[in-house]
């Protein structure tokens, strides 16, 4: 089923500022990965079965170090001792200030990406839908690759990419087409959000045959209005109020 959604543009000036800040943080993550990641991930013990590591099992010292560097870049320096306390609070489920929490998520992803490089790349055989088999996280996008639209699932945390079936809900695996709705906006050509009424979740899909994408994480950020549209759609469906 295909439906269009109303335009819901972010303020362009605000989005430009967000992107500038995001790029600075990503540049710092790359510097850390180039200089410190090999030593940090060498000590990580991978599990024998999936998931091979989880965010809780990542080296805490590496997370704190990268998080501290990101805070400095953002002009919000924090001492490592304070960050360690905040990290423990986060792991206990406590809510952190939005900006500091966002930089923590980037730090976790930066360390996870480094650890993911120790896991062999998958074959081209389609894998089961669901959580990332490497880090166990469920934050992902699917992509349709050139030239024929082969479908892959990319983890937005550790960046592991694997081939999956061409159709079906990438969250629960349901292939009941009548319970899957694809929402699009003219503001975001080449990107759609799939809403599954079977499991009450949604995910974004990027068609790389229609657009060039360098950074799926940024695409996920800049298309946040699609999240709102998906949540509104689900809220209006019987059983998901």
One Martini backbone bead per residue (centre of mass of N, CA, C, O) as a GRO file, in nm:
protein
  241
    1UNK     BB    1   0.098   0.035   0.022
    2UNK     BB    2   0.042   0.380  -0.089
    3UNK     BB    3   0.135   0.699   0.060
    4UNK     BB    4   0.096   1.029   0.122
    5UNK     BB    5   0.249   1.305   0.286
    6UNK     BB    6   0.277   1.577   0.437
    7UNK     BB    7   0.438   1.849   0.469
    8UNK     BB    8   0.748   1.877   0.704
    9UNK     BB    9   0.951   2.119   0.750
   10UNK     BB   10   1.244   2.216   0.839
   11UNK     BB   11   1.437   2.446   0.945
   12UNK     BB   12   1.699   2.535   0.754
   13UNK     BB   13   1.883   2.675   0.956
   14UNK     BB   14   1.875   2.458   1.173
   15UNK     BB   15   1.973   2.222   0.995
   16UNK     BB   16   2.248   2.345   0.926
   17UNK     BB   17   2.351   2.351   1.220
   18UNK     BB   18   2.325   2.052   1.276
   19UNK     BB   19   2.515   1.957   1.052
   20UNK     BB   20   2.770   2.102   1.139
   21UNK     BB   21   2.790   1.961   1.413
   22UNK     BB   22   2.787   1.669   1.311
   23UNK     BB   23   3.048   1.685   1.137
   24UNK     BB   24   3.239   1.750   1.372
   25UNK     BB   25   3.183   1.490   1.531
   26UNK     BB   26   3.260   1.288   1.305
   27UNK     BB   27   3.553   1.381   1.277
   28UNK     BB   28   3.633   1.299   1.567
   29UNK     BB   29   3.567   1.003   1.540
   30UNK     BB   30   3.771   0.946   1.314
   31UNK     BB   31   4.022   1.021   1.474
   32UNK     BB   32   3.985   0.810   1.693
   33UNK     BB   33   3.977   0.559   1.510
   34UNK     BB   34   4.264   0.602   1.384
   35UNK     BB   35   4.425   0.613   1.677
   36UNK     BB   36   4.251   0.418   1.907
   37UNK     BB   37   4.084   0.167   1.813
   38UNK     BB   38   4.279  -0.076   1.779
   39UNK     BB   39   4.344  -0.097   2.085
   40UNK     BB   40   4.056  -0.110   2.200
   41UNK     BB   41   3.941  -0.368   2.033
   42UNK     BB   42   4.154  -0.588   2.106
   43UNK     BB   43   4.013  -0.633   2.406
   44UNK     BB   44   3.767  -0.744   2.276
   45UNK     BB   45   3.526  -0.992   2.343
   46UNK     BB   46   3.385  -1.209   2.143
   47UNK     BB   47   3.131  -1.382   2.071
   48UNK     BB   48   3.030  -1.689   1.930
   49UNK     BB   49   2.752  -1.549   1.908
   50UNK     BB   50   2.471  -1.396   1.847
   51UNK     BB   51   2.577  -1.136   1.964
   52UNK     BB   52   2.914  -1.027   1.971
   53UNK     BB   53   2.801  -0.755   2.090
   54UNK     BB   54   2.737  -0.491   2.318
   55UNK     BB   55   2.709  -0.189   2.457
   56UNK     BB   56   2.777  -0.298   2.749
   57UNK     BB   57   3.064  -0.439   2.638
   58UNK     BB   58   3.205  -0.196   2.597
   59UNK     BB   59   3.467   0.001   2.649
   60UNK     BB   60   3.451   0.243   2.881
   61UNK     BB   61   3.705   0.415   2.832
   62UNK     BB   62   3.640   0.471   2.531
   63UNK     BB   63   3.374   0.613   2.567
   64UNK     BB   64   3.475   0.842   2.748
   65UNK     BB   65   3.689   0.956   2.560
   66UNK     BB   66   3.502   1.022   2.320
   67UNK     BB   67   3.291   1.187   2.472
   68UNK     BB   68   3.486   1.407   2.565
   69UNK     BB   69   3.564   1.503   2.281
   70UNK     BB   70   3.279   1.582   2.187
   71UNK     BB   71   3.227   1.797   2.404
   72UNK     BB   72   3.456   1.983   2.320
   73UNK     BB   73   3.358   2.039   2.032
   74UNK     BB   74   3.069   2.149   2.150
   75UNK     BB   75   3.141   2.337   2.410
   76UNK     BB   76   3.102   2.089   2.656
   77UNK     BB   77   3.291   2.034   2.894
   78UNK     BB   78   3.386   1.719   3.055
   79UNK     BB   79   3.458   1.519   3.297
   80UNK     BB   80   3.527   1.189   3.331
   81UNK     BB   81   3.390   1.146   3.604
   82UNK     BB   82   3.113   1.252   3.522
   83UNK     BB   83   3.067   1.062   3.278
   84UNK     BB   84   3.067   0.798   3.436
   85UNK     BB   85   2.815   0.857   3.595
   86UNK     BB   86   2.628   0.905   3.350
   87UNK     BB   87   2.664   0.625   3.227
   88UNK     BB   88   2.544   0.468   3.465
   89UNK     BB   89   2.272   0.607   3.451
   90UNK     BB   90   2.202   0.518   3.164
   91UNK     BB   91   2.215   0.206   3.224
   92UNK     BB   92   1.968   0.248   3.441
   93UNK     BB   93   1.758   0.450   3.269
   94UNK     BB   94   1.835   0.734   3.278
   95UNK     BB   95   1.787   1.067   3.200
   96UNK     BB   96   1.939   1.277   2.978
   97UNK     BB   97   2.049   1.527   2.838
   98UNK     BB   98   2.010   1.565   2.514
   99UNK     BB   99   2.299   1.649   2.419
  100UNK     BB  100   2.464   1.442   2.589
  101UNK     BB  101   2.313   1.193   2.479
  102UNK     BB  102   2.384   1.227   2.179
  103UNK     BB  103   2.695   1.202   2.225
  104UNK     BB  104   2.684   0.922   2.345
  105UNK     BB  105   2.566   0.778   2.100
  106UNK     BB  106   2.811   0.846   1.920
  107UNK     BB  107   3.022   0.704   2.092
  108UNK     BB  108   2.903   0.422   2.084
  109UNK     BB  109   2.912   0.400   1.775
  110UNK     BB  110   3.217   0.444   1.736
  111UNK     BB  111   3.300   0.187   1.893
  112UNK     BB  112   3.121  -0.020   1.746
  113UNK     BB  113   3.248   0.017   1.465
  114UNK     BB  114   3.525  -0.085   1.546
  115UNK     BB  115   3.429  -0.371   1.635
  116UNK     BB  116   3.291  -0.460   1.364
  117UNK     BB  117   3.565  -0.510   1.203
  118UNK     BB  118   3.597  -0.810   1.344
  119UNK     BB  119   3.365  -0.891   1.161
  120UNK     BB  120   3.266  -1.069   0.923
  121UNK     BB  121   3.148  -1.054   0.630
  122UNK     BB  122   2.885  -1.119   0.458
  123UNK     BB  123   2.716  -1.277   0.255
  124UNK     BB  124   2.473  -1.282  -0.020
  125UNK     BB  125   2.287  -1.409   0.168
  126UNK     BB  126   1.999  -1.400   0.305
  127UNK     BB  127   1.876  -1.263   0.598
  128UNK     BB  128   1.733  -1.213   0.879
  129UNK     BB  129   1.530  -1.031   1.034
  130UNK     BB  130   1.611  -0.763   1.262
  131UNK     BB  131   1.844  -0.758   1.460
  132UNK     BB  132   2.160  -0.709   1.492
  133UNK     BB  133   2.404  -0.965   1.476
  134UNK     BB  134   2.635  -0.798   1.622
  135UNK     BB  135   2.486  -0.578   1.851
  136UNK     BB  136   2.150  -0.602   1.882
  137UNK     BB  137   2.032  -0.371   1.737
  138UNK     BB  138   1.722  -0.173   1.605
  139UNK     BB  139   1.885   0.052   1.442
  140UNK     BB  140   1.768   0.105   1.109
  141UNK     BB  141   1.819   0.058   0.755
  142UNK     BB  142   1.717   0.038   0.425
  143UNK     BB  143   1.857  -0.068   0.104
  144UNK     BB  144   1.870   0.006  -0.249
  145UNK     BB  145   2.070  -0.121  -0.481
  146UNK     BB  146   2.275  -0.112  -0.721
  147UNK     BB  147   2.093  -0.179  -1.013
  148UNK     BB  148   1.837  -0.381  -0.890
  149UNK     BB  149   1.756  -0.349  -0.571
  150UNK     BB  150   1.906  -0.468  -0.357
  151UNK     BB  151   1.862  -0.564  -0.019
  152UNK     BB  152   1.957  -0.386   0.280
  153UNK     BB  153   2.080  -0.392   0.621
  154UNK     BB  154   2.156  -0.106   0.829
  155UNK     BB  155   2.330  -0.028   1.096
  156UNK     BB  156   2.325   0.276   1.299
  157UNK     BB  157   2.557   0.187   1.495
  158UNK     BB  158   2.785  -0.031   1.358
  159UNK     BB  159   2.736  -0.065   1.022
  160UNK     BB  160   2.614  -0.323   0.955
  161UNK     BB  161   2.582  -0.515   0.647
  162UNK     BB  162   2.292  -0.693   0.504
  163UNK     BB  163   2.120  -0.921   0.338
  164UNK     BB  164   1.775  -0.914   0.226
  165UNK     BB  165   1.476  -0.928   0.156
  166UNK     BB  166   1.281  -0.748  -0.074
  167UNK     BB  167   1.050  -0.817   0.132
  168UNK     BB  168   0.917  -0.688   0.414
  169UNK     BB  169   0.954  -0.664   0.747
  170UNK     BB  170   1.251  -0.564   0.912
  171UNK     BB  171   1.146  -0.636   1.208
  172UNK     BB  172   0.941  -0.916   1.178
  173UNK     BB  173   0.889  -1.043   0.865
  174UNK     BB  174   0.642  -0.961   0.746
  175UNK     BB  175   0.436  -1.042   0.429
  176UNK     BB  176   0.185  -0.855   0.476
  177UNK     BB  177   0.101  -0.610   0.264
  178UNK     BB  178  -0.165  -0.488   0.402
  179UNK     BB  179   0.028  -0.416   0.676
  180UNK     BB  180   0.199  -0.229   0.472
  181UNK     BB  181   0.313   0.111   0.480
  182UNK     BB  182   0.412   0.366   0.247
  183UNK     BB  183   0.580   0.667   0.317
  184UNK     BB  184   0.579   0.992   0.157
  185UNK     BB  185   0.786   1.275   0.043
  186UNK     BB  186   0.879   1.539  -0.157
  187UNK     BB  187   1.124   1.623   0.036
  188UNK     BB  188   1.218   1.288   0.012
  189UNK     BB  189   1.367   1.164  -0.223
  190UNK     BB  190   1.424   0.809  -0.198
  191UNK     BB  191   1.240   0.812   0.068
  192UNK     BB  192   1.095   0.578   0.301
  193UNK     BB  193   0.830   0.463   0.520
  194UNK     BB  194   0.772   0.170   0.700
  195UNK     BB  195   0.457   0.044   0.814
  196UNK     BB  196   0.370  -0.193   1.072
  197UNK     BB  197   0.077  -0.350   1.192
  198UNK     BB  198   0.185  -0.613   1.323
  199UNK     BB  199   0.427  -0.461   1.520
  200UNK     BB  200   0.436  -0.136   1.544
  201UNK     BB  201   0.651  -0.046   1.327
  202UNK     BB  202   0.943   0.132   1.180
  203UNK     BB  203   1.115   0.215   0.865
  204UNK     BB  204   1.375   0.307   0.655
  205UNK     BB  205   1.408   0.367   0.294
  206UNK     BB  206   1.672   0.357   0.046
  207UNK     BB  207   1.720   0.463  -0.293
  208UNK     BB  208   2.020   0.436  -0.471
  209UNK     BB  209   1.893   0.488  -0.764
  210UNK     BB  210   1.797   0.801  -0.682
  211UNK     BB  211   2.042   0.837  -0.467
  212UNK     BB  212   2.305   0.983  -0.292
  213UNK     BB  213   2.471   0.829  -0.003
  214UNK     BB  214   2.703   0.887   0.267
  215UNK     BB  215   2.492   0.918   0.532
  216UNK     BB  216   2.254   0.753   0.711
  217UNK     BB  217   2.238   0.907   0.975
  218UNK     BB  218   2.171   1.180   0.851
  219UNK     BB  219   1.917   1.088   0.703
  220UNK     BB  220   1.768   1.022   0.965
  221UNK     BB  221   1.772   1.309   1.081
  222UNK     BB  222   1.651   1.484   0.834
  223UNK     BB  223   1.384   1.268   0.840
  224UNK     BB  224   1.202   1.305   1.102
  225UNK     BB  225   0.913   1.360   0.985
  226UNK     BB  226   0.867   1.057   0.919
  227UNK     BB  227   0.835   0.964   1.207
  228UNK     BB  228   0.581   1.125   1.269
  229UNK     BB  229   0.407   0.999   1.050
  230UNK     BB  230   0.427   0.707   1.155
  231UNK     BB  231   0.312   0.759   1.439
  232UNK     BB  232   0.039   0.867   1.340
  233UNK     BB  233  -0.047   0.619   1.186
  234UNK     BB  234  -0.038   0.417   1.423
  235UNK     BB  235  -0.235   0.576   1.612
  236UNK     BB  236  -0.480   0.528   1.393
  237UNK     BB  237  -0.467   0.231   1.457
  238UNK     BB  238  -0.586  -0.052   1.543
  239UNK     BB  239  -0.406  -0.130   1.846
  240UNK     BB  240  -0.211   0.164   1.840
  241UNK     BB  241  -0.318   0.385   2.072
   0.00000   0.00000   0.00000
